[in-house]
Structures are given as C-alpha cells and as structure tokens.
Short mmCIF file of C-alpha atoms and ligand atoms in Angstrom, two decimals:
data_model
loop_
_atom_site.label_atom_id
_atom_site.label_comp_id
_atom_site.label_asym_id
_atom_site.label_seq_id
_atom_site.Cartn_x
_atom_site.Cartn_y
_atom_site.Cartn_z
CA MET A 8 40.26 -94.25 28.68
CA ALA A 9 37.77 -91.61 27.62
CA ARG A 10 38.09 -88.53 25.45
CA ILE A 11 36.53 -85.59 27.27
CA VAL A 12 36.14 -81.89 26.51
CA LYS A 13 35.96 -79.93 29.77
CA LYS A 14 34.64 -76.38 29.78
CA PHE A 15 35.15 -74.03 32.72
CA GLY A 16 32.96 -70.94 33.03
CA GLY A 17 33.79 -67.48 34.33
CA THR A 18 33.35 -68.08 38.06
CA SER A 19 35.32 -71.32 37.84
CA VAL A 20 38.36 -69.41 36.52
CA GLY A 21 37.57 -66.21 38.45
CA ASP A 22 40.99 -65.83 40.13
CA MET A 23 44.37 -67.56 40.26
CA ASP A 24 43.32 -69.95 43.04
CA ARG A 25 40.36 -71.05 40.98
CA ILE A 26 42.52 -71.49 37.90
CA ARG A 27 44.79 -73.71 40.03
CA ASN A 28 41.73 -75.66 41.15
CA VAL A 29 40.76 -76.17 37.49
CA ALA A 30 44.31 -77.25 36.63
CA THR A 31 44.25 -79.81 39.44
CA ARG A 32 41.02 -81.30 38.08
CA VAL A 33 42.43 -81.47 34.58
CA ALA A 34 45.71 -82.99 35.85
CA LYS A 35 43.74 -85.67 37.71
CA ALA A 36 41.75 -86.62 34.61
CA VAL A 37 44.99 -86.83 32.60
CA ALA A 38 46.61 -88.96 35.33
CA ASP A 39 43.58 -91.27 35.18
CA GLY A 40 44.39 -91.83 31.52
CA ASP A 41 41.74 -89.66 29.87
CA GLU A 42 42.39 -87.61 26.75
CA VAL A 43 41.38 -84.08 27.73
CA ALA A 44 40.85 -80.85 25.84
CA VAL A 45 39.80 -77.78 27.83
CA VAL A 46 37.69 -74.79 26.84
CA VAL A 47 37.78 -71.72 29.07
CA SER A 48 35.73 -68.56 29.53
CA ALA A 49 37.02 -65.17 30.58
CA MET A 50 37.40 -64.62 34.33
CA SER A 51 34.01 -63.61 35.76
CA GLY A 52 33.26 -59.93 35.24
CA VAL A 53 35.95 -59.46 32.58
CA THR A 54 33.66 -59.71 29.53
CA ASN A 55 31.28 -57.16 31.08
CA GLN A 56 34.19 -54.85 31.74
CA LEU A 57 35.42 -55.17 28.15
CA ILE A 58 31.92 -54.47 26.81
CA GLY A 59 31.86 -51.37 29.04
CA TYR A 60 35.09 -50.16 27.44
CA CYS A 61 33.57 -50.58 23.96
CA ARG A 62 30.49 -48.56 24.93
CA ASP A 63 32.72 -45.91 26.38
CA ALA A 64 34.85 -45.77 23.23
CA ALA A 65 31.92 -45.04 20.93
CA THR A 66 28.15 -45.43 21.30
CA PHE A 67 27.82 -46.89 17.81
CA HIS A 68 31.00 -48.89 17.56
CA ASP A 69 32.32 -51.12 14.80
CA ALA A 70 31.11 -54.66 15.60
CA ARG A 71 34.40 -56.12 14.30
CA GLU A 72 36.39 -54.07 16.79
CA TYR A 73 33.92 -54.99 19.54
CA ASP A 74 34.77 -58.65 18.89
CA THR A 75 38.50 -57.88 18.92
CA VAL A 76 38.08 -56.37 22.36
CA VAL A 77 35.66 -58.78 24.02
CA ALA A 78 37.47 -61.91 22.78
CA ALA A 79 40.49 -60.81 24.80
CA GLY A 80 39.15 -62.10 28.13
CA GLU A 81 39.33 -65.72 27.03
CA GLN A 82 42.88 -65.28 25.70
CA ILE A 83 44.11 -64.39 29.18
CA THR A 84 42.50 -67.38 30.89
CA ALA A 85 43.69 -69.86 28.25
CA GLY A 86 47.29 -68.70 28.62
CA LEU A 87 47.17 -68.71 32.41
CA LEU A 88 45.64 -72.18 32.63
CA ALA A 89 48.23 -73.58 30.20
CA MET A 90 51.01 -72.09 32.37
CA VAL A 91 49.59 -73.56 35.58
CA LEU A 92 49.13 -76.97 33.94
CA GLN A 93 52.73 -76.92 32.75
CA ASP A 94 53.79 -76.00 36.27
CA LEU A 95 52.01 -79.13 37.51
CA GLY A 96 53.97 -81.18 34.98
CA VAL A 97 51.06 -81.58 32.55
CA PRO A 98 52.05 -80.81 28.94
CA ALA A 99 49.64 -78.12 27.71
CA ARG A 100 49.33 -75.27 25.22
CA SER A 101 46.78 -72.57 24.56
CA PHE A 102 44.84 -72.03 21.34
CA MET A 103 42.90 -68.94 20.32
CA GLY A 104 39.86 -69.52 18.10
CA TRP A 105 41.79 -68.35 15.03
CA GLN A 106 44.66 -70.74 15.71
CA ILE A 107 42.41 -73.84 15.58
CA PRO A 108 40.80 -72.39 13.38
CA LEU A 109 37.20 -72.32 14.52
CA LYS A 110 35.50 -70.79 11.48
CA THR A 111 32.27 -68.83 11.83
CA ASP A 112 29.99 -66.69 9.74
CA GLY A 113 30.56 -62.93 9.82
CA ILE A 114 27.77 -61.93 12.24
CA HIS A 115 29.94 -60.13 14.75
CA GLY A 116 28.82 -60.41 18.34
CA ALA A 117 26.57 -63.40 17.61
CA ALA A 118 28.52 -65.50 15.11
CA ARG A 119 27.57 -69.08 14.28
CA ILE A 120 30.15 -71.82 13.98
CA GLU A 121 30.53 -73.13 10.43
CA ASP A 122 33.55 -75.38 10.61
CA ILE A 123 36.23 -76.49 13.05
CA ASP A 124 39.55 -77.93 11.92
CA ALA A 125 40.18 -80.82 14.34
CA SER A 126 43.79 -81.48 13.29
CA ALA A 127 45.59 -79.36 15.91
CA LEU A 128 43.40 -80.85 18.63
CA GLU A 129 43.97 -84.40 17.37
CA ALA A 130 47.71 -83.72 17.31
CA CYS A 131 47.54 -82.65 20.96
CA PHE A 132 45.66 -85.82 21.93
CA ALA A 133 48.26 -87.90 20.05
CA GLU A 134 51.14 -86.16 21.86
CA GLY A 135 49.45 -86.46 25.26
CA ARG A 136 49.21 -82.68 25.47
CA VAL A 137 46.24 -80.74 26.81
CA ALA A 138 44.86 -78.19 24.35
CA VAL A 139 43.49 -75.21 26.29
CA VAL A 140 41.11 -73.46 23.92
CA ALA A 141 39.86 -69.91 24.41
CA GLY A 142 36.07 -70.29 24.22
CA PHE A 143 33.65 -67.74 22.72
CA GLN A 144 36.03 -66.84 19.85
CA GLY A 145 36.01 -67.65 16.17
CA LEU A 146 37.35 -66.47 12.85
CA ALA A 147 35.27 -65.14 9.96
CA ASP A 148 36.09 -65.65 6.28
CA ASP A 149 37.65 -62.20 6.07
CA ASN A 150 40.15 -63.18 8.80
CA ARG A 151 38.47 -61.03 11.44
CA ILE A 152 37.92 -62.30 14.99
CA THR A 153 34.30 -63.07 15.86
CA THR A 154 32.52 -63.93 19.11
CA LEU A 155 29.62 -66.32 19.59
CA GLY A 156 27.27 -64.24 21.78
CA ARG A 157 27.06 -64.10 25.58
CA GLY A 158 27.64 -67.47 27.17
CA GLY A 159 29.21 -68.66 23.92
CA SER A 160 32.00 -70.72 25.47
CA ASP A 161 29.44 -73.46 26.10
CA THR A 162 28.89 -73.59 22.36
CA SER A 163 32.63 -73.65 21.62
CA ALA A 164 32.98 -76.63 23.97
CA VAL A 165 30.08 -78.67 22.57
CA ALA A 166 31.14 -77.96 18.97
CA ILE A 167 34.70 -79.03 19.72
CA ALA A 168 33.43 -82.16 21.47
CA ALA A 169 31.43 -82.96 18.33
CA VAL A 170 34.35 -82.59 15.90
CA VAL A 171 36.79 -84.64 17.99
CA SER A 172 34.07 -87.26 18.67
CA ALA A 173 34.52 -86.85 22.42
CA ASP A 174 32.85 -89.35 24.72
CA ARG A 175 31.49 -86.46 26.76
CA CYS A 176 31.44 -82.70 27.10
CA ASP A 177 31.63 -81.63 30.75
CA ILE A 178 30.43 -78.08 31.44
CA TYR A 179 31.82 -77.02 34.82
CA THR A 180 30.06 -74.08 36.42
CA ASP A 181 29.11 -72.48 39.74
CA VAL A 182 26.06 -74.70 40.35
CA ASP A 183 26.24 -78.49 40.51
CA GLY A 184 23.81 -79.19 37.70
CA VAL A 185 20.63 -78.17 35.96
CA TYR A 186 17.85 -77.47 38.45
CA THR A 187 14.08 -77.36 38.11
CA THR A 188 14.54 -73.59 38.13
CA ASP A 189 17.31 -71.12 38.91
CA PRO A 190 18.49 -72.26 42.38
CA ARG A 191 19.57 -68.71 43.09
CA ILE A 192 15.98 -67.51 43.23
CA VAL A 193 14.20 -70.65 44.41
CA PRO A 194 16.08 -72.29 47.29
CA LYS A 195 13.75 -75.31 47.00
CA ALA A 196 14.77 -75.97 43.40
CA ARG A 197 15.67 -79.61 42.76
CA LYS A 198 18.70 -80.85 40.86
CA LEU A 199 17.79 -83.02 37.88
CA ASP A 200 19.87 -86.17 37.26
CA LYS A 201 18.92 -86.03 33.61
CA ILE A 202 17.13 -83.64 31.30
CA THR A 203 16.26 -84.16 27.64
CA TYR A 204 17.85 -82.09 24.89
CA GLU A 205 14.42 -80.76 23.94
CA GLU A 206 13.59 -79.55 27.44
CA MET A 207 17.06 -78.09 27.99
CA LEU A 208 16.78 -76.28 24.68
CA GLU A 209 13.48 -74.69 25.75
CA MET A 210 14.77 -73.88 29.25
CA ALA A 211 17.90 -72.23 27.80
CA SER A 212 16.05 -70.26 25.15
CA LEU A 213 13.50 -69.12 27.75
CA GLY A 214 16.19 -67.71 30.02
CA ALA A 215 17.99 -70.46 31.98
CA LYS A 216 21.51 -69.28 31.24
CA VAL A 217 23.20 -72.37 32.70
CA LEU A 218 23.81 -73.46 29.07
CA GLN A 219 23.85 -71.22 26.00
CA THR A 220 20.90 -72.17 23.77
CA ARG A 221 23.09 -72.75 20.74
CA SER A 222 25.23 -75.24 22.67
CA VAL A 223 22.18 -77.36 23.46
CA ALA A 224 21.04 -77.26 19.83
CA LEU A 225 24.47 -78.52 18.75
CA ALA A 226 24.57 -81.20 21.45
CA MET A 227 21.16 -82.41 20.27
CA ARG A 228 22.07 -82.35 16.60
CA TYR A 229 25.36 -84.22 17.00
CA GLY A 230 24.33 -86.39 19.95
CA VAL A 231 27.06 -84.96 22.22
CA ARG A 232 26.70 -86.39 25.72
CA THR A 233 26.75 -83.21 27.76
CA GLN A 234 27.04 -82.98 31.50
CA VAL A 235 26.64 -79.88 33.70
CA LEU A 236 28.52 -80.06 36.99
CA SER A 237 30.25 -78.04 39.69
CA SER A 238 33.89 -77.02 39.43
CA PHE A 239 33.99 -76.60 43.22
CA GLU A 240 32.49 -79.83 44.54
CA ASP A 241 32.79 -83.45 43.51
CA LEU A 242 29.12 -84.14 43.03
CA PRO A 243 27.30 -85.91 40.22
CA GLY A 244 25.97 -83.37 37.76
CA THR A 245 23.08 -83.33 35.29
CA LEU A 246 23.29 -85.26 32.02
CA VAL A 247 21.55 -83.84 28.97
CA VAL A 248 20.26 -86.88 27.10
CA GLY A 249 17.89 -88.13 24.43
CA GLU A 250 14.26 -88.72 25.34
CA GLU A 251 14.70 -92.51 25.26
CA GLU A 252 17.01 -92.33 28.30
CA ILE A 253 14.36 -90.83 30.58
CA VAL A 254 12.41 -93.57 32.28
CA GLU A 255 9.62 -91.59 33.86
CA GLN A 256 8.76 -88.30 32.22
CA GLU A 257 7.60 -85.46 34.48
CA ILE A 258 4.74 -83.38 33.09
CA VAL A 259 6.59 -80.20 33.96
CA SER A 260 10.38 -80.44 34.33
CA GLY A 261 11.25 -76.84 34.98
CA ILE A 262 10.38 -73.17 35.23
CA ALA A 263 12.44 -70.58 33.35
CA TYR A 264 12.33 -66.81 33.43
CA SER A 265 13.83 -64.09 31.32
CA ARG A 266 14.17 -60.50 32.40
CA GLY A 267 15.43 -59.04 29.15
CA GLU A 268 12.00 -58.56 27.57
CA ALA A 269 9.90 -55.55 26.64
CA LYS A 270 6.23 -55.33 25.66
CA VAL A 271 4.89 -53.05 22.94
CA THR A 272 1.22 -52.38 22.09
CA VAL A 273 0.11 -50.70 18.90
CA VAL A 274 -3.31 -49.30 19.83
CA GLY A 275 -6.21 -48.61 17.48
CA LEU A 276 -5.08 -50.00 14.15
CA ASP A 277 -7.78 -50.24 11.47
CA ASP A 278 -8.98 -53.85 11.46
CA THR A 279 -8.31 -54.37 7.75
CA PRO A 280 -6.05 -56.77 5.81
CA GLY A 281 -2.39 -55.70 5.68
CA LYS A 282 -2.29 -53.67 8.91
CA VAL A 283 -0.61 -56.37 11.02
CA SER A 284 1.87 -57.08 8.26
CA GLY A 285 2.51 -53.33 8.10
CA VAL A 286 3.59 -53.45 11.75
CA PHE A 287 5.87 -56.47 11.56
CA SER A 288 7.53 -56.16 8.12
CA PRO A 289 9.52 -53.01 8.94
CA LEU A 290 10.56 -54.59 12.26
CA ALA A 291 11.80 -57.70 10.47
CA LYS A 292 13.69 -55.55 7.97
CA ASN A 293 15.41 -53.87 10.92
CA ASN A 294 16.35 -57.25 12.46
CA VAL A 295 14.06 -56.88 15.46
CA ASN A 296 13.30 -60.35 16.76
CA VAL A 297 9.61 -60.31 17.72
CA ASP A 298 8.64 -63.07 20.13
CA MET A 299 5.09 -63.34 21.53
CA ILE A 300 2.17 -61.68 19.71
CA VAL A 301 -1.48 -61.13 20.69
CA GLN A 302 -4.15 -59.31 18.76
CA SER A 303 -7.46 -58.14 20.19
CA ALA A 304 -10.37 -56.57 18.34
CA SER A 305 -12.41 -53.62 19.60
CA GLU A 306 -16.04 -54.18 20.53
CA ASP A 307 -17.41 -52.67 17.33
CA GLY A 308 -14.87 -54.64 15.27
CA THR A 309 -13.47 -51.61 13.44
CA THR A 310 -10.10 -51.37 15.16
CA THR A 311 -7.60 -53.74 16.69
CA ASP A 312 -4.74 -53.61 19.22
CA VAL A 313 -1.59 -55.64 18.63
CA SER A 314 0.74 -56.42 21.55
CA PHE A 315 4.07 -58.18 21.21
CA THR A 316 7.36 -58.69 22.99
CA VAL A 317 10.88 -57.86 21.81
CA PRO A 318 14.27 -58.13 23.51
CA GLU A 319 14.61 -55.15 25.84
CA ASP A 320 17.80 -54.14 24.01
CA ASP A 321 15.72 -53.69 20.84
CA LEU A 322 12.96 -51.59 22.43
CA GLN A 323 14.38 -48.23 21.38
CA LYS A 324 14.81 -49.41 17.79
CA THR A 325 11.30 -50.93 17.75
CA VAL A 326 9.69 -47.70 18.91
CA ALA A 327 11.70 -45.67 16.41
CA VAL A 328 10.66 -47.94 13.52
CA LEU A 329 6.97 -47.80 14.50
CA GLU A 330 7.07 -44.02 14.95
CA ASP A 331 8.61 -43.73 11.47
CA ASN A 332 5.68 -45.70 10.05
CA ARG A 333 3.00 -43.94 12.10
CA THR A 334 1.39 -42.12 9.18
CA SER A 335 1.10 -45.14 6.90
CA LEU A 336 -0.09 -47.42 9.71
CA GLY A 337 -2.52 -44.87 11.10
CA TYR A 338 -2.61 -46.25 14.65
CA LYS A 339 -3.92 -44.18 17.57
CA ASP A 340 -1.24 -44.79 20.15
CA LEU A 341 1.96 -46.67 20.91
CA VAL A 342 2.41 -48.02 24.45
CA TYR A 343 5.57 -49.76 25.61
CA ASN A 344 7.03 -51.13 28.81
CA GLY A 345 10.49 -52.56 29.47
CA ASN A 346 9.57 -53.53 32.98
CA VAL A 347 8.24 -57.01 32.23
CA VAL A 348 9.48 -60.56 32.64
CA LYS A 349 8.68 -63.73 30.74
CA VAL A 350 8.00 -66.77 32.90
CA SER A 351 7.67 -70.21 31.30
CA VAL A 352 6.87 -73.74 32.36
CA VAL A 353 8.58 -76.45 30.33
CA GLY A 354 8.00 -80.19 30.09
CA LEU A 355 7.82 -82.93 27.47
CA GLY A 356 4.93 -84.49 29.42
CA MET A 357 2.71 -81.56 28.32
CA ARG A 358 2.36 -83.26 24.96
CA SER A 359 0.11 -85.86 26.52
CA HIS A 360 -1.38 -84.08 29.54
CA ALA A 361 -4.06 -81.43 29.56
CA GLY A 362 -4.44 -78.75 32.22
CA VAL A 363 -0.86 -77.48 32.44
CA ALA A 364 -1.70 -74.02 31.13
CA SER A 365 -4.81 -73.64 33.29
CA ARG A 366 -2.85 -74.56 36.41
CA MET A 367 -0.38 -71.82 35.52
CA PHE A 368 -3.14 -69.25 35.08
CA ASP A 369 -4.88 -70.33 38.31
CA THR A 370 -1.64 -70.11 40.29
CA LEU A 371 -0.85 -66.62 39.02
CA ALA A 372 -4.44 -65.49 39.64
CA GLU A 373 -4.27 -66.71 43.25
CA LYS A 374 -1.22 -64.49 43.75
CA GLY A 375 -2.99 -61.54 42.12
CA ILE A 376 -0.53 -61.47 39.22
CA ASN A 377 -1.90 -60.10 35.96
CA ILE A 378 -0.95 -61.93 32.74
CA GLN A 379 -0.17 -59.53 29.90
CA VAL A 380 0.72 -61.88 27.03
CA ILE A 381 0.55 -65.67 26.63
CA SER A 382 2.19 -68.04 24.19
CA THR A 383 2.30 -71.80 24.05
CA SER A 384 4.10 -74.51 22.15
CA GLU A 385 3.99 -78.27 22.38
CA ILE A 386 6.24 -78.40 25.45
CA LYS A 387 6.00 -74.96 27.05
CA VAL A 388 3.63 -72.25 28.23
CA SER A 389 5.02 -68.71 28.59
CA VAL A 390 3.44 -65.62 30.07
CA VAL A 391 4.60 -62.03 30.30
CA ILE A 392 4.01 -60.36 33.68
CA ASP A 393 5.13 -57.26 35.51
CA ALA A 394 8.83 -57.63 36.46
CA GLU A 395 8.03 -56.82 40.06
CA TYR A 396 6.32 -60.23 40.44
CA SER A 397 8.97 -62.40 38.80
CA GLU A 398 10.31 -64.13 41.90
CA LEU A 399 6.87 -64.56 43.43
CA ALA A 400 5.57 -66.10 40.19
CA VAL A 401 8.51 -68.48 39.72
CA ARG A 402 8.30 -69.68 43.33
CA ALA A 403 4.52 -70.12 43.27
CA LEU A 404 4.64 -72.06 39.99
CA HIS A 405 7.49 -74.21 41.26
CA THR A 406 5.33 -75.24 44.20
CA ALA A 407 2.14 -75.59 42.14
CA TYR A 408 3.72 -78.13 39.76
CA GLY A 409 5.10 -80.17 42.66
CA LEU A 410 8.73 -79.37 41.90
CA ASP A 411 9.84 -78.25 45.38
CA ARG A 412 12.61 -80.29 47.00
CA GLN A 413 11.19 -82.28 49.92
CA ASP A 414 13.46 -82.10 52.95
P1 ADP B 524 29.35 -69.93 33.70
O1 ADP B 524 30.03 -68.66 33.98
O2 ADP B 524 29.96 -71.12 34.37
O3 ADP B 524 29.10 -70.16 32.23
P2 ADP B 524 26.61 -69.00 34.02
O4 ADP B 524 26.48 -67.88 34.98
O5 ADP B 524 26.58 -68.72 32.57
O6 ADP B 524 27.92 -69.83 34.42
O7 ADP B 524 25.46 -70.11 34.31
C1 ADP B 524 25.29 -70.62 35.61
C2 ADP B 524 24.12 -69.92 36.31
O8 ADP B 524 22.91 -70.26 35.63
C3 ADP B 524 23.88 -70.34 37.72
O9 ADP B 524 24.69 -69.61 38.63
C4 ADP B 524 22.38 -70.10 37.92
O10 ADP B 524 22.13 -68.91 38.63
C5 ADP B 524 21.85 -69.91 36.51
N1 ADP B 524 20.68 -70.75 36.21
C6 ADP B 524 19.52 -70.30 35.68
N2 ADP B 524 18.63 -71.28 35.57
C7 ADP B 524 19.21 -72.41 36.03
C8 ADP B 524 18.78 -73.76 36.20
N3 ADP B 524 17.57 -74.16 35.80
N4 ADP B 524 19.65 -74.65 36.72
C9 ADP B 524 20.89 -74.26 37.12
N5 ADP B 524 21.35 -72.99 37.00
C10 ADP B 524 20.53 -72.07 36.47
N1 LIG B 525 32.98 -64.68 28.43
C1 LIG B 525 31.80 -64.75 27.60
C2 LIG B 525 30.60 -64.17 28.34
O1 LIG B 525 30.74 -63.71 29.46
C3 LIG B 525 31.53 -66.15 27.11
C4 LIG B 525 31.23 -67.15 28.18
O2 LIG B 525 31.52 -66.93 29.36
O3 LIG B 525 30.70 -68.23 27.84
O4 LIG B 525 29.54 -64.12 27.81
MG1 MG B 526 27.64 -69.38 30.92
#
C-alpha cells in the first residue's frame, strides 16, 4: 500500500469524459489498496476566461476580488470529480483551500503557502475516503481567498504530499513526462526517465511550464518524490529526483524558452558612481523583477548604456518609472522591446565541463541569430533573442547538444 497525491491539470479535467477518465484512474488506485488524495485544476481555458472577466470588470481591480473570481474554476472541478467518484462507488468529498485550511501569505494572485492543516486529509485516509482538493487556492490570515499564481495547482499538490508524508506526488498532465525541451515545438524532443530537482527548478523558472517553479522548490526542500506523467496513456513518466539517483549526468539536460520577456536599454547614462543604482532602485521599489543585466561603456568612457530584461507584463510600469526619473538620471534615450524571447540551456554537467556557452553562441551565429543579452549561472546559460527566431533557436540548440531523439 502506498500513499499517493495525484494532481490532474486543466486538460486532464477539460470535459466530463475526461473527468470520468480521471475518476477511473483514481478508483483503480483505490481498488489496488493505495491511499489517495487528489488535487485538481480548473477545466482548461476556465482560468483564462475568469481572468478575462476580471479585466473586463475593472482595469485596476482589487486583487482580493480577483482571487475570489479565479479560484472558482477549481471549485467546479473538485465538486464534479467527487460526484463522479461517488457514482463509481468510491467514497469521496471535495475540499476548497479554505476548508483544509491551506494557509498562505496575503500576496493575492501569487500567494505563498505558509501552513497546511493535515487533519482533514488524514481523517479521509483513515476513513478510506478520497479527498478531492481544489488546487491553486489558499486562505490568507484575514480570511480572504488567495491563489498561488498561474500553474499553482502543482504547488498545492506537492505541498499537500509533503504534509501528509506521501510516498509520491503524481502530476498528471497532457504530455507523458518532462522532455529535453517542449515537445510541442521540437518533435524530436526526448522524454527523460529522471531529472534532478536542481535542473527541473531551472527548467521551470526559465519557462518550461510543465511544473510550476514553486512546486519544484517545495519538492526539493521536502524531498517529495514527484512524478510527471500522462493522464491519457499508461506510460512511465519522469521522476524528479536527487542528484545521487542519476547514474550518468548529461552535460546539457534540456533547453527552455520563455516568451514573456521584454528588454529595456537606458542609453547614454553618465558613467559615474550611483547612476546604475539610480536606475534599479526605483524599479525595485515598484516591485519590478529585473532579470538579466548588461552594461556597456562608450568608447570615450564618459557614458554607459544599461540593458536589462523584465517580465513583459511589467514593461509599461518599467518605462513609466524610468520616464519619471528621467531628469535625475539624465540619460539620453530609453529603448524598449517586448518582442524578445529568452532561450536557456540547462544541465548539472556544466559545472564540470567547459565550452557549453561557446557552443550555444556558435550555434546561434550559424543560424544568423543575434544575441541581445547573456546571463549564466553554474548550471545554465540564457540568451535573449528576437522572438521571431525562438523556434529556430530552440531546435538548433537541441540538435547541437545532441539531444534529438534517434529514430
Ligand atoms: P497542466 O494543465 O496539466 O498543468 P501545463 O499546460 O501547465 O499542463 O503543462 C504541460 C505543458 O508543458 C505541455 O503541454 C508542454 O507543452 C509544456 N512544456 C514545456 N516545456 C516542457 C518540457 N520540457 N517537457 C514537457 N512539457 C513541457
Ligand atoms: N487553474 C490555474 C491556472 O490555470 C492553476 C493550475 O492550473 O495549476 O493557472
Ligand atoms: Mg500546469
């Protein structure tokens, strides 16, 4: 007997037939003697629709009411799945985040889990009942509903698996595992049997939305054995594991890309102490999350240009903040472009192998793709390029690092 938390994403619960398919899987696990708790997402498309309603209601809406609205999608799926399970003769009941309760901080729209009361879930296990938990939702100290950010049901599932000491957290989705890159843009992408927490964390934070970044961080911190697998086919999935479980480490394990980036260049700043800080302090005060930064000096050394990337959603705010500070900063021009993509190569093997970055630059050069910004860390190299070349770049890099499936 194993204790398993199973999470089903939007496509997996996208209509009533799919909810029945999920129920059948859960019923089978219960019949096999496993203790099962389920976490569900909203039906695919529903969260986007709810966000659309919020935007329509008011351009600058109350974030607490936004959470009240967008959390509703998961409520529907949890209730429906519990009904279908009951219909199959499997005792089940739904739980909203607040009924658990799953306590979070008060950052509406991107709340972080602070505490989960496991008692209701333990009671369900003891009674042989399946708890069907609405993912993505939490409760703040002031009793308001919160949500965990897009893709947050993954995080609900891993966090619940941690507090009930589950043997495994199974994340069922519309692909049968974690691939070397998004299989929807590179048909030759290869499924990985295993990937380390560290690499998955980088892949997720660099754009591979198969797992929400926060869920991987939690899995790593609490050692939750997490598996990504298909809800449509009975195929082995991908296990996210500690480094010690990987026998032979690839130098590069995967390529990630993220479209939601924008690049900003502050042109012609005086090259004197305090100017760079003058650019970034007001952005930090306005909660703009700056990612990659490059600075280049002019030939005569008197002025400097600073380029950096921000989430595309923050571009308007970034420009407004820099325009507000134009007089004190004294720059010559402000250039910005939302039409860029960040492409990254990720692999633990980079720690001990040289030449990974240069192969990336060579490959992009061969395709005539101009690199606008570069950043590196111990296990990744990221570049910003024109969005038009994103698929070409990802495919070319996938081939260059020997990741293509051979068949
Ligand atoms: P769910 O609704 O089940 O949470 P998501 O759409 O959030 O599913 O995540 C699954 C999607 O992640 C896949 O359809 C795939 O296009 C995308 N994806 C991006 N990078 C990868 C990758 N490296 N491996 C697998 N899937 C990936
Ligand atoms: N329904 C939410 C979203 O679409 C949460 C999730 O699916 O994980 O982002
Ligand atoms: Mg998801």
